Structures are given as structure tokens and as C-alpha cells.
XYZ file of C-alpha atoms in Angstrom:
574
model
C 14.940 7.388 -28.128
C 16.774 9.763 -30.362
C 20.256 9.004 -31.599
C 22.559 11.920 -30.832
C 23.514 14.412 -33.442
C 26.788 13.615 -35.418
C 26.145 9.781 -35.482
C 25.289 8.368 -38.787
C 22.381 5.992 -39.010
C 20.766 3.283 -40.906
C 17.223 2.022 -40.803
C 16.744 -1.653 -40.798
C 13.479 -3.179 -41.525
C 11.945 -6.500 -42.383
C 8.828 -8.820 -42.507
C 8.490 -12.465 -41.302
C 5.705 -14.697 -42.118
C 4.913 -18.424 -41.831
C 4.250 -20.527 -44.937
C 0.786 -19.986 -44.793
C 1.071 -16.163 -44.360
C 0.370 -15.977 -40.776
C 2.711 -13.208 -39.304
C 5.366 -14.302 -36.871
C 5.719 -12.855 -33.309
C 9.254 -12.369 -32.101
C 12.276 -10.132 -31.525
C 15.534 -9.397 -33.300
C 18.335 -8.366 -30.973
C 21.332 -6.194 -32.297
C 24.367 -6.635 -30.203
C 27.368 -4.228 -30.211
C 30.682 -6.217 -29.758
C 32.186 -3.824 -27.394
C 32.009 -0.113 -26.310
C 32.297 2.063 -29.380
C 33.658 5.582 -29.000
C 31.889 8.047 -31.054
C 34.134 10.915 -30.516
C 32.435 13.234 -33.117
C 29.191 12.944 -30.992
C 30.977 12.667 -27.615
C 28.961 9.527 -27.090
C 29.847 5.844 -26.239
C 27.571 3.254 -27.908
C 27.400 -0.358 -26.232
C 24.968 -3.079 -25.401
C 22.040 -4.163 -27.421
C 18.991 -2.901 -29.211
C 15.782 -5.014 -29.522
C 13.112 -4.749 -32.195
C 9.754 -6.500 -31.773
C 7.588 -7.943 -34.572
C 4.282 -6.209 -34.943
C 0.909 -7.786 -35.704
C 2.052 -7.944 -39.289
C 5.155 -9.645 -38.581
C 7.287 -6.605 -39.403
C 9.873 -4.386 -37.821
C 11.503 -1.147 -38.318
C 14.579 0.175 -36.328
C 16.946 2.998 -36.514
C 20.532 1.925 -35.701
C 24.035 3.523 -35.568
C 26.002 2.634 -38.915
C 28.962 0.488 -38.305
C 31.494 2.480 -40.441
C 32.335 5.020 -37.677
C 33.604 4.855 -34.107
C 36.665 3.404 -32.507
C 37.553 0.468 -32.579
C 36.679 0.484 -36.462
C 35.547 -2.343 -38.554
C 33.030 -3.425 -36.066
C 29.621 -5.454 -36.970
C 26.465 -6.162 -35.034
C 25.600 -9.619 -33.904
C 22.121 -10.162 -34.583
C 19.986 -12.992 -33.035
C 16.544 -13.542 -34.542
C 14.156 -15.319 -32.178
C 10.558 -16.330 -33.555
C 7.639 -17.432 -31.408
C 7.837 -20.935 -32.825
C 11.424 -21.410 -31.427
C 13.131 -20.705 -34.587
C 16.478 -18.746 -33.925
C 19.166 -17.546 -36.113
C 22.331 -15.712 -35.396
C 24.395 -13.734 -37.924
C 26.539 -10.706 -38.192
C 25.553 -7.500 -39.942
C 27.445 -4.591 -41.179
C 25.588 -1.199 -41.757
C 27.676 1.332 -43.808
C 26.333 4.639 -43.704
C 26.113 5.301 -47.546
C 23.112 2.879 -47.451
C 20.121 4.785 -45.862
C 17.919 1.696 -45.385
C 18.286 -2.019 -45.329
C 15.659 -4.753 -45.854
C 16.784 -7.963 -43.880
C 14.466 -10.091 -45.965
C 16.614 -9.403 -48.923
C 19.965 -9.913 -47.387
C 19.452 -12.353 -44.480
C 20.993 -15.871 -45.225
C 18.292 -18.355 -46.250
C 20.394 -21.486 -45.728
C 20.821 -22.171 -41.900
C 24.181 -23.713 -42.605
C 25.567 -20.412 -43.875
C 25.421 -18.519 -40.717
C 28.271 -16.119 -41.597
C 28.800 -12.579 -42.271
C 25.853 -10.705 -43.942
C 27.257 -7.608 -45.874
C 25.253 -4.672 -46.953
C 26.451 -3.979 -50.399
C 28.778 -1.112 -50.653
C 31.714 -0.073 -52.744
C 33.913 -2.890 -53.878
C 36.872 -3.288 -51.712
C 40.119 -5.333 -51.352
C 39.871 -9.210 -51.449
C 40.841 -11.754 -48.902
C 42.302 -14.851 -50.524
C 43.811 -17.989 -49.107
C 45.777 -21.161 -49.921
C 48.420 -23.472 -48.678
C 51.699 -21.638 -49.137
C 52.755 -18.150 -49.745
C 51.027 -16.252 -52.611
C 52.511 -16.142 -56.059
C 52.675 -13.117 -58.482
C 49.629 -14.439 -60.386
C 47.354 -14.459 -57.199
C 45.280 -11.583 -56.486
C 44.948 -7.917 -57.531
C 46.549 -4.738 -56.040
C 45.163 -4.094 -52.497
C 44.347 -7.768 -51.903
C 45.469 -9.916 -48.801
C 46.415 -13.619 -48.472
C 46.305 -15.999 -45.699
C 48.683 -18.922 -45.936
C 46.796 -21.904 -44.348
C 49.552 -24.436 -44.823
C 49.974 -25.071 -41.071
C 47.358 -26.643 -39.015
C 48.790 -24.718 -35.894
C 49.049 -21.178 -37.189
C 48.394 -19.048 -40.310
C 50.194 -16.236 -41.906
C 48.739 -13.128 -43.565
C 50.329 -11.496 -46.533
C 49.386 -8.111 -47.824
C 48.334 -5.678 -49.210
C 49.448 -6.681 -52.650
C 50.965 -3.590 -54.197
C 52.053 -2.844 -57.999
C 55.365 -4.396 -57.095
C 53.821 -7.675 -55.940
C 53.428 -9.398 -52.583
C 55.448 -8.823 -49.488
C 58.332 -11.359 -49.093
C 57.049 -12.417 -45.638
C 53.685 -12.692 -43.729
C 52.513 -11.761 -40.320
C 51.636 -14.714 -38.074
C 47.989 -15.248 -37.175
C 47.037 -17.284 -34.162
C 45.380 -17.672 -30.908
C 46.817 -14.615 -29.326
C 47.934 -16.605 -26.235
C 47.872 -14.004 -23.679
C 47.271 -16.573 -20.934
C 50.362 -17.814 -19.718
C 51.384 -20.136 -16.922
C 53.637 -17.510 -15.232
C 50.534 -15.194 -15.319
C 48.174 -17.449 -13.548
C 47.327 -17.004 -9.941
C 47.942 -19.473 -7.164
C 45.060 -21.891 -7.489
C 44.830 -22.697 -3.821
C 44.450 -19.008 -3.157
C 42.260 -18.162 -6.152
C 39.667 -20.935 -5.174
C 39.988 -20.259 -1.391
C 37.062 -19.550 0.964
C 36.508 -16.103 2.625
C 38.361 -15.946 5.906
C 36.732 -12.972 7.458
C 33.597 -12.958 9.680
C 30.814 -14.182 7.465
C 27.751 -11.836 7.151
C 24.398 -12.658 8.617
C 21.888 -13.770 5.853
C 17.983 -14.133 6.366
C 15.297 -14.442 3.694
C 11.675 -13.398 3.986
C 8.620 -13.980 1.575
C 8.039 -10.074 0.992
C 8.384 -7.439 -1.385
C 8.564 -4.599 1.089
C 12.019 -3.366 1.824
C 13.298 -1.733 4.982
C 11.824 1.871 5.417
C 13.516 4.451 3.366
C 15.849 2.112 1.392
C 16.365 2.674 -2.232
C 15.879 0.019 -5.060
C 18.769 -0.312 -7.472
C 16.864 -2.071 -10.395
C 18.546 -3.996 -13.195
C 17.998 -2.909 -16.860
C 15.423 -3.265 -18.399
C 13.222 -3.458 -15.169
C 11.004 -0.171 -15.116
C 12.057 2.426 -12.682
C 9.368 3.632 -10.167
C 9.431 6.326 -7.389
C 12.916 6.518 -6.012
C 14.207 3.725 -7.866
C 17.540 3.937 -9.345
C 19.301 1.905 -12.129
C 21.833 -0.479 -10.714
C 25.304 -0.395 -12.177
C 25.454 -4.226 -12.330
C 28.307 -6.093 -14.125
C 26.836 -9.298 -15.596
C 29.125 -12.306 -15.835
C 28.450 -15.584 -17.654
C 25.661 -14.298 -19.772
C 24.135 -11.404 -21.816
C 20.950 -9.956 -23.266
C 19.049 -9.732 -20.045
C 15.326 -9.469 -20.353
C 12.308 -9.306 -18.124
C 9.364 -11.812 -18.067
C 5.673 -11.287 -18.808
C 3.166 -10.537 -16.137
C 3.359 -10.431 -12.335
C 5.985 -10.852 -10.733
C 8.235 -11.742 -13.959
C 8.149 -8.286 -15.247
C 10.099 -7.237 -12.311
C 12.805 -9.734 -12.872
C 15.714 -10.348 -15.294
C 16.904 -13.543 -16.700
C 19.516 -13.787 -19.573
C 18.570 -14.973 -23.079
C 22.120 -15.889 -24.184
C 21.900 -19.588 -24.015
C 20.106 -21.927 -26.515
C 17.088 -21.698 -27.196
C 17.532 -17.947 -26.083
C 14.094 -17.473 -24.536
C 13.141 -16.078 -21.042
C 11.828 -19.651 -19.955
C 14.599 -21.475 -21.762
C 16.330 -22.471 -18.608
C 19.623 -20.310 -18.590
C 19.598 -20.600 -14.891
C 23.428 -20.315 -14.272
C 24.891 -16.701 -14.388
C 26.570 -14.146 -12.119
C 26.709 -10.537 -11.279
C 29.351 -8.214 -9.564
C 28.777 -4.898 -7.882
C 30.492 -2.458 -5.444
C 28.833 -1.176 -2.404
C 29.677 0.427 1.100
C 26.582 -0.635 2.664
C 26.618 -2.441 5.948
C 23.448 -4.326 4.862
C 21.779 -4.976 1.580
C 18.451 -6.600 0.668
C 18.513 -8.584 -2.445
C 15.140 -8.946 -4.333
C 14.495 -12.359 -6.229
C 11.863 -14.840 -7.156
C 11.931 -18.096 -5.395
C 11.188 -20.913 -7.858
C 11.900 -24.165 -5.965
C 14.668 -25.809 -3.858
C 16.869 -25.456 -7.132
C 16.843 -21.680 -6.417
C 20.354 -21.131 -4.992
C 23.190 -18.527 -4.797
C 26.912 -18.132 -3.835
C 28.087 -14.884 -2.433
C 31.675 -13.797 -2.698
C 33.343 -10.780 -1.033
C 36.319 -9.132 -2.600
C 37.095 -12.130 -4.853
C 36.631 -15.001 -1.962
C 33.589 -17.060 -1.831
C 31.762 -17.198 1.457
C 30.978 -20.904 0.934
C 32.592 -23.408 -1.231
C 29.227 -24.907 -2.528
C 25.931 -22.968 -3.728
C 23.467 -22.319 -0.908
C 19.573 -22.525 -0.773
C 17.870 -19.126 -1.237
C 15.889 -19.646 1.981
C 12.558 -19.612 0.176
C 10.004 -22.222 1.116
C 7.467 -24.403 -0.646
C 4.423 -22.465 0.329
C 5.938 -19.226 -1.173
C 7.338 -20.666 -4.371
C 6.771 -18.411 -7.351
C 6.653 -15.311 -5.141
C 8.849 -12.225 -4.486
C 11.394 -12.766 -1.604
C 13.991 -10.425 -0.026
C 17.429 -11.650 1.162
C 18.814 -9.482 3.796
C 22.621 -9.657 4.064
C 24.287 -7.909 6.976
C 28.107 -7.557 6.844
C 28.379 -6.154 10.287
C 29.926 -2.803 9.284
C 29.935 -0.255 6.570
C 32.973 -0.495 4.232
C 33.730 -0.636 0.567
C 33.308 -4.135 -0.786
C 33.108 -5.993 -4.176
C 30.224 -8.236 -4.079
C 29.775 -11.251 -6.436
C 26.539 -13.379 -6.707
C 26.510 -16.602 -8.524
C 22.782 -17.503 -9.307
C 21.120 -20.808 -10.229
C 17.394 -20.712 -11.193
C 17.049 -17.367 -9.250
C 15.633 -14.568 -11.186
C 16.980 -11.117 -10.083
C 14.888 -8.067 -9.170
C 17.627 -5.722 -7.909
C 19.167 -4.723 -4.600
C 17.868 -2.272 -1.977
C 20.390 -0.032 -0.045
C 19.979 2.489 2.733
C 19.924 5.943 1.500
C 23.255 6.637 3.266
C 24.977 3.916 1.045
C 26.201 3.929 -2.437
C 26.641 1.413 -5.255
C 29.093 1.297 -8.292
C 30.118 -0.776 -10.976
C 33.043 -3.265 -11.216
C 35.309 -4.710 -13.769
C 35.679 -8.398 -14.621
C 39.200 -9.850 -14.689
C 41.086 -12.596 -16.507
C 39.267 -12.400 -19.902
C 36.099 -14.418 -20.816
C 36.203 -18.136 -19.947
C 33.698 -20.416 -21.443
C 32.914 -24.158 -21.515
C 30.626 -25.766 -24.278
C 29.836 -29.004 -22.617
C 26.944 -31.509 -21.854
C 25.699 -32.144 -18.352
C 29.203 -32.420 -16.994
C 29.376 -28.564 -17.195
C 25.505 -28.058 -16.865
C 25.165 -29.972 -13.618
C 23.021 -32.597 -12.504
C 21.099 -34.044 -9.341
C 24.439 -35.357 -8.162
C 25.945 -31.951 -7.549
C 24.812 -28.879 -5.535
C 23.878 -25.713 -7.457
C 23.467 -27.077 -11.228
C 25.866 -25.488 -13.496
C 27.330 -23.181 -10.865
C 28.216 -26.081 -8.710
C 30.457 -27.898 -11.398
C 34.204 -28.001 -12.306
C 33.559 -24.965 -14.772
C 33.349 -22.387 -11.927
C 36.405 -23.819 -10.105
C 38.483 -23.833 -13.194
C 37.448 -20.191 -13.950
C 38.547 -19.121 -10.423
C 41.760 -21.026 -10.524
C 42.643 -19.283 -13.814
C 41.894 -15.969 -12.197
C 38.902 -15.385 -14.375
C 35.556 -13.816 -13.105
C 33.752 -13.829 -16.254
C 32.823 -17.625 -16.427
C 30.275 -18.832 -19.125
C 28.698 -22.185 -18.301
C 27.342 -23.250 -21.888
C 26.469 -26.672 -20.844
C 23.312 -28.642 -21.967
C 22.459 -32.059 -20.645
C 22.315 -34.987 -23.129
C 23.960 -33.026 -26.027
C 27.208 -33.683 -27.884
C 28.972 -33.636 -31.265
C 26.122 -35.508 -32.926
C 23.698 -35.871 -30.021
C 21.110 -32.945 -29.967
C 19.486 -34.359 -26.642
C 16.403 -32.111 -25.854
C 18.315 -28.991 -27.220
C 20.904 -29.122 -30.027
C 24.249 -30.433 -31.114
C 27.467 -28.629 -30.145
C 27.737 -27.340 -33.757
C 24.330 -25.715 -33.725
C 24.783 -24.433 -30.156
C 28.070 -22.903 -30.866
C 26.670 -20.544 -33.476
C 24.374 -19.103 -30.787
C 25.995 -19.916 -27.410
C 29.803 -19.435 -28.168
C 30.783 -17.507 -31.267
C 28.574 -14.380 -30.799
C 30.106 -13.909 -27.196
C 33.725 -14.253 -28.229
C 35.295 -15.920 -25.428
C 38.997 -15.696 -24.798
C 39.405 -19.310 -23.562
C 37.093 -22.117 -24.452
C 36.928 -25.727 -23.200
C 35.065 -28.268 -25.210
C 34.114 -31.314 -23.257
C 31.611 -33.926 -24.840
C 31.405 -37.202 -26.484
C 29.827 -39.398 -23.824
C 26.259 -38.781 -25.458
C 27.892 -39.424 -28.813
C 29.741 -42.598 -27.973
C 26.920 -45.020 -29.067
C 26.746 -43.343 -32.313
C 28.881 -43.696 -35.599
C 32.524 -42.567 -35.171
C 32.710 -41.346 -38.594
C 29.801 -39.008 -38.012
C 31.525 -37.872 -34.797
C 34.879 -37.219 -36.630
C 32.990 -35.180 -39.214
C 31.073 -33.088 -36.845
C 34.076 -32.547 -34.510
C 36.263 -31.438 -37.399
C 33.512 -29.052 -38.557
C 33.056 -27.412 -35.173
C 36.876 -27.182 -34.682
C 37.345 -25.508 -37.947
C 34.404 -23.133 -37.377
C 35.658 -22.032 -34.060
C 39.071 -21.448 -35.083
C 37.920 -19.404 -38.064
C 35.418 -17.221 -36.260
C 37.445 -17.069 -33.015
C 41.045 -16.711 -34.138
C 42.339 -15.183 -30.806
C 40.625 -17.679 -28.575
C 42.502 -20.374 -26.774
C 40.610 -23.703 -27.302
C 41.086 -26.794 -25.296
C 39.416 -30.259 -26.120
C 38.776 -33.029 -23.582
C 38.107 -36.451 -24.733
C 35.104 -38.724 -23.779
C 34.268 -38.815 -20.076
C 34.448 -42.357 -18.507
C 32.981 -42.636 -14.969
C 34.899 -45.914 -14.293
C 38.442 -47.289 -14.226
C 37.262 -49.757 -16.864
C 35.978 -47.545 -19.619
C 33.809 -49.014 -22.376
C 35.150 -49.598 -25.735
C 32.896 -46.885 -27.149
C 34.388 -44.235 -24.840
C 38.007 -45.049 -25.712
C 36.970 -45.129 -29.350
C 35.314 -41.682 -29.030
C 38.339 -40.277 -27.155
C 40.509 -41.497 -30.050
C 38.317 -39.905 -32.689
C 38.285 -36.596 -31.001
C 41.944 -36.654 -30.385
C 42.692 -37.166 -34.152
C 40.331 -34.314 -35.017
C 41.696 -32.088 -32.327
C 45.410 -32.762 -33.782
C 44.236 -32.064 -37.375
C 42.672 -28.706 -36.137
C 45.835 -27.751 -34.184
C 44.058 -27.804 -30.715
C 45.421 -29.143 -27.557
C 43.830 -32.406 -26.132
C 43.601 -34.661 -23.111
C 42.304 -38.133 -22.807
C 40.359 -38.661 -19.475
C 40.936 -42.499 -19.779
C 44.720 -42.232 -19.811
C 45.606 -38.704 -18.749
C 47.680 -38.298 -21.794
C 47.885 -34.606 -22.754
C 48.605 -33.553 -26.257
C 49.781 -30.357 -27.622
C 48.428 -28.356 -30.473
C 50.671 -30.381 -32.885
C 49.205 -33.631 -31.773
C 52.291 -34.713 -29.768
C 52.138 -36.459 -26.482
C 53.636 -34.019 -23.940
C 52.649 -35.406 -20.507
C 50.818 -38.300 -19.030
C 49.160 -37.639 -15.728
C 47.229 -40.853 -15.453
C 43.472 -41.934 -15.670
C 41.082 -39.396 -14.247
C 38.844 -42.064 -12.761
C 39.921 -45.412 -11.218
C 38.004 -48.421 -9.766
C 34.571 -49.589 -10.375
C 32.448 -48.222 -7.587
C 30.461 -45.007 -7.052
C 29.437 -42.932 -3.961
C 26.545 -45.185 -3.069
C 28.186 -48.580 -3.801
C 31.866 -48.093 -2.877
C 34.103 -50.953 -3.915
C 37.434 -49.832 -2.514
C 39.331 -50.244 -5.675
C 39.644 -46.709 -6.907
C 38.691 -43.005 -6.608
C 35.346 -43.516 -8.172
C 33.971 -44.305 -4.751
C 34.215 -40.583 -3.863
C 34.010 -38.828 -7.221
C 31.052 -40.525 -9.224
C 27.511 -40.275 -8.063
C 24.890 -42.841 -7.456
C 23.742 -42.888 -11.092
C 27.123 -44.215 -11.942
C 27.629 -41.408 -14.505
C 27.736 -37.854 -13.113
C 30.326 -36.446 -10.677
C 29.543 -35.596 -7.091
C 30.540 -32.232 -5.594
C 33.942 -33.857 -4.466
C 34.169 -35.197 -8.070
C 33.650 -31.656 -9.701
C 36.276 -30.229 -7.381
C 38.709 -33.120 -8.301
C 37.932 -32.702 -12.053
C 38.581 -29.016 -11.775
C 42.147 -29.862 -10.712
C 42.722 -32.228 -13.531
C 41.414 -29.825 -16.016
C 43.531 -27.051 -14.649
C 46.632 -29.126 -14.871
C 45.953 -30.026 -18.389
C 45.393 -26.404 -19.466
C 48.525 -25.290 -17.714
C 50.570 -27.836 -19.324
C 49.793 -26.794 -22.948
C 49.800 -23.184 -22.191
C 52.928 -21.117 -23.042
C 55.206 -20.727 -20.161
């Protein structure tokens, strides 16, 4: 496609080969961080551009330069994904005074240095830092200084002039825009829809009602009378189609590690507005794990995720879900999907569809299976405490970045929190982030856990300075926690205090503010020694812990959501 006149461009190219010279296959995705206004060209620039490696492992793509538009100072988030599973996220600035950039010359070679990748331009002002305010000997004219003496908030001084540094700095911090007084009533926010529920039926067919129009998601190809659906994605990004039939007609997001179509990012949501009396949702039924939850005007129709209605003989095939609301009226619809590839929505020719806006900021949870879901709860990651906490906070952009068996030092079958944060968290700039891990680390070395946690906390605070971050200690599914669990919680509490992050202990219910001071004690989260299959009558574990004696039940996730919400509200500004 042609970039409109008036927009300055830079060509980016590169070549990727294996050690034996065999060309790689793969993609590079260039993500714009927000909607960029190009007033000079009467154009908005947003979303992603993708370059595919050719048969020689090479690519070339013309992109919009980053030194133009509003807001200024933006850069691309680039994700490299090679066919052997290698992935690398980094940031890239493209000033327009450079006509062509070769990524193979500037891309960081050390995987531990996944930071800003500048294209060389004119020398600018420097950014210096140190504990305390700057002295006259520090820096040159035009430089800035960050005072890092406090572990709670930093201060910015500058620019330095010929007369010296300013006498005081500007506070830098989390930008705590979420305050307790601004939160909705959690009972109302997480309530079930009280209107007449719609009639829902599912059939294994790809043929819609006669005359109905398909609103296809991008990048599914349009055909005939198809229109592009104005869907608002929540909980994921970088949507792509699969290969072959029928996957080429369905989208799934690639924004969770390891960032491939078949990687299993099964939990995500969409919102859309329509005035139709009935709609037909096109999806691929995979298995009994293919589930959904419908919400109307901000209220969920059912508390738990629901089966798609597909059957075993038709697994892997196209289905249409017909939803009849009983009358034609403007509505805001939300679908939470679990393992349910989406192919669009059909509407009658007399109905319309429009986009909606997400509310409450971006809420994200970087977790293990406690946020990814297990066989003990319905709906995988969409059926955990994460969605409930998001709703109670008034947030509709809920990102479930959980991966089972992972942790601060435990990669499981995926990667550690530190590695995943570079791909799953930082590029997507959450406004609020909950970190809950440690259970899968507890059998490991506490010094290694401490080092990994400290590195992760520092990295997140540095790259996400306006994000409110909340840390939860090690999960204990019993009222008599193992010594390794309490030790891991103590290790994480120390690391959180050093990083200036609020913390809660599931073993004691102790809540600590960003300075590390105990501000409330709400009591242990889990009591007793039983579980849902073998109740002992000595605590709430009988109801909240599943038969595997580890993972929460549906009731357990509902309960944990209340405890986590209470923790977050306690440490938020009033």
C-alpha cells in the first residue's frame, strides 16, 4: 500500500540466516504504540505492519518515520519471530534524516539487552542519574538528571543551562490515576445481567441466514458483500489468520509467549456495538474447551464461561452461533473467548455495527496457572480471578498473561517471568499490573528467586514508570503452608519493598505499602487442610481448593478475586 503524501518514511531491511547459512522463515511486526496524528497529511497512523522473510531470509519494508506526528517522541515496538521459535522484542526509532536502516547492523545481539535500539542521528542531550540531586560538575548544558535516591519515587532535574541545574526536580512515579474513590461498587460491576436473556443456539454450518452480511475481522480477506468489522480487541493484540482451511478465515492473537498462531493464546475478548435483533457469530469449534461468555451493556449474561455448543463429531469445523435478543435495539456486546478462533459476525442487512471504547485502563496479570486456569475451573484463563478483579476495578481491557508451571526462576514449558515480561508485558504498556508467582519456584534456591524478582521489579519500574504494580506472595492451597512457601513469600516481600512495590502475603493476609510497611492484616487467604473432593470441615479449603490439592475451584477464584481486590484497594491512593 502507498503511504500518503506528506508523511516522511524510512525503509527498513535485514537478513536472517542460521549458523549453517540456511535462510530463516519468519516475520517482523512493527507496532505503533498509539494512534499517531499526522496533521500534515490528514492521516491517522495506528496498529501494526508486518514484514515476512522471503526465500533468502530477507525483508524490506517502508515505514512511517517516528520523528513526526502527535504525540511526539514515539517509537515502534518490534517483535521478531523466527520459524524455530526464536523471538525477540525491542524498540526502534526511525528518524527521517536516515533514508534506509539495516536491522542486522543495529539490532541488539545480546538477548539480555532488549532495550531501546536507536538509529544514529544528531547528538542530543544526555540523561544522567544518581542518588541525590545533581552537582555543578555533573552533565553538560541541555542534559537531564534523574535522582534515584528514593526507592518509592524518583525526581527529574533539567535541562541544565549555562547557569547550572534547577534547584528542585519534578517527581516521577507511577502516575496513580486509579484511586479508591473512583472505583465502581464491586458488587454492581461484577453483577449478572438482569434483563431477559437472549436465545442462543449453535449449528455446524458456514451458511448464514439468507441476505445477512458478514463483518469480518482484520486481516481475514473480504469477499462478495463482506464488510470489515469494527471490533475492539481486549486482552490481546497482533491478530493473525492461520494457514489453510478453515484457519485462514479465523483470527487469533499472537501477543502471548511464544507469539505464534498455535501457541495457545486462547484467552481474549472483543467488544462491538450493534442494533440488530439477532446476530450469527462465526467460530471454529476445537473441543470441549471452546467456550465463551457474553455480556450486554457491561453485564455478563452468565457468571461462568459457557460451552460453545459444538459437538465432538464436528470438532475442527466452522460453526455459527445464533444469538436472538428478542428485539432490535442499540447494545454493546462483549465476548470473552477461550480456545475459540473468531471468524466474524453476520448481521441482517437492516442492522448496523459500530466500534466501542474500552474503559478503566489496561489491567494485566503476569502469573502462573493461577491466572492461566486449570482443569479445576471453567473457562481456562477467562474463568479465573483475573477477569473478576478487572470487572470489579471497572476495567474492560483485561490481559490474562498467565502460563502454567512458570515463575520467577521456573520456566515450565514456556519461559520465566523475566523473559515473558519482555514479550507479554512491557510492549503492551499496562496501566495496572498484578504479579503473582512463586509456587513453582518454591523448591528452588531462595537467593536465585530474590535475584530474579529484583531484576524483574527493576525492569518493570524502569520501562513502565506510569504503571501501578502490585505483588502477591507465594500461593498456599492449605492453612498449614509448607516452609518453602512461607520462605518464598518472605523473599518476594523483601524484593518488593526494595523496589518500592506494594505486597500481600497469602499466608498471613498481611498487606504492605510501597515503602514496605505493614498497613493491614486481613487474615490468611486459605484455612484448613481439606479440598473440594476431600472436605475436612476445618477451613475454607473445603470449598476453594480443587481435588488436585493445588488449584482453585470456580468458587475459589471468585473468593480470591475479593481478597486481591481488597489488597489493591488498601494500597491505592484514597
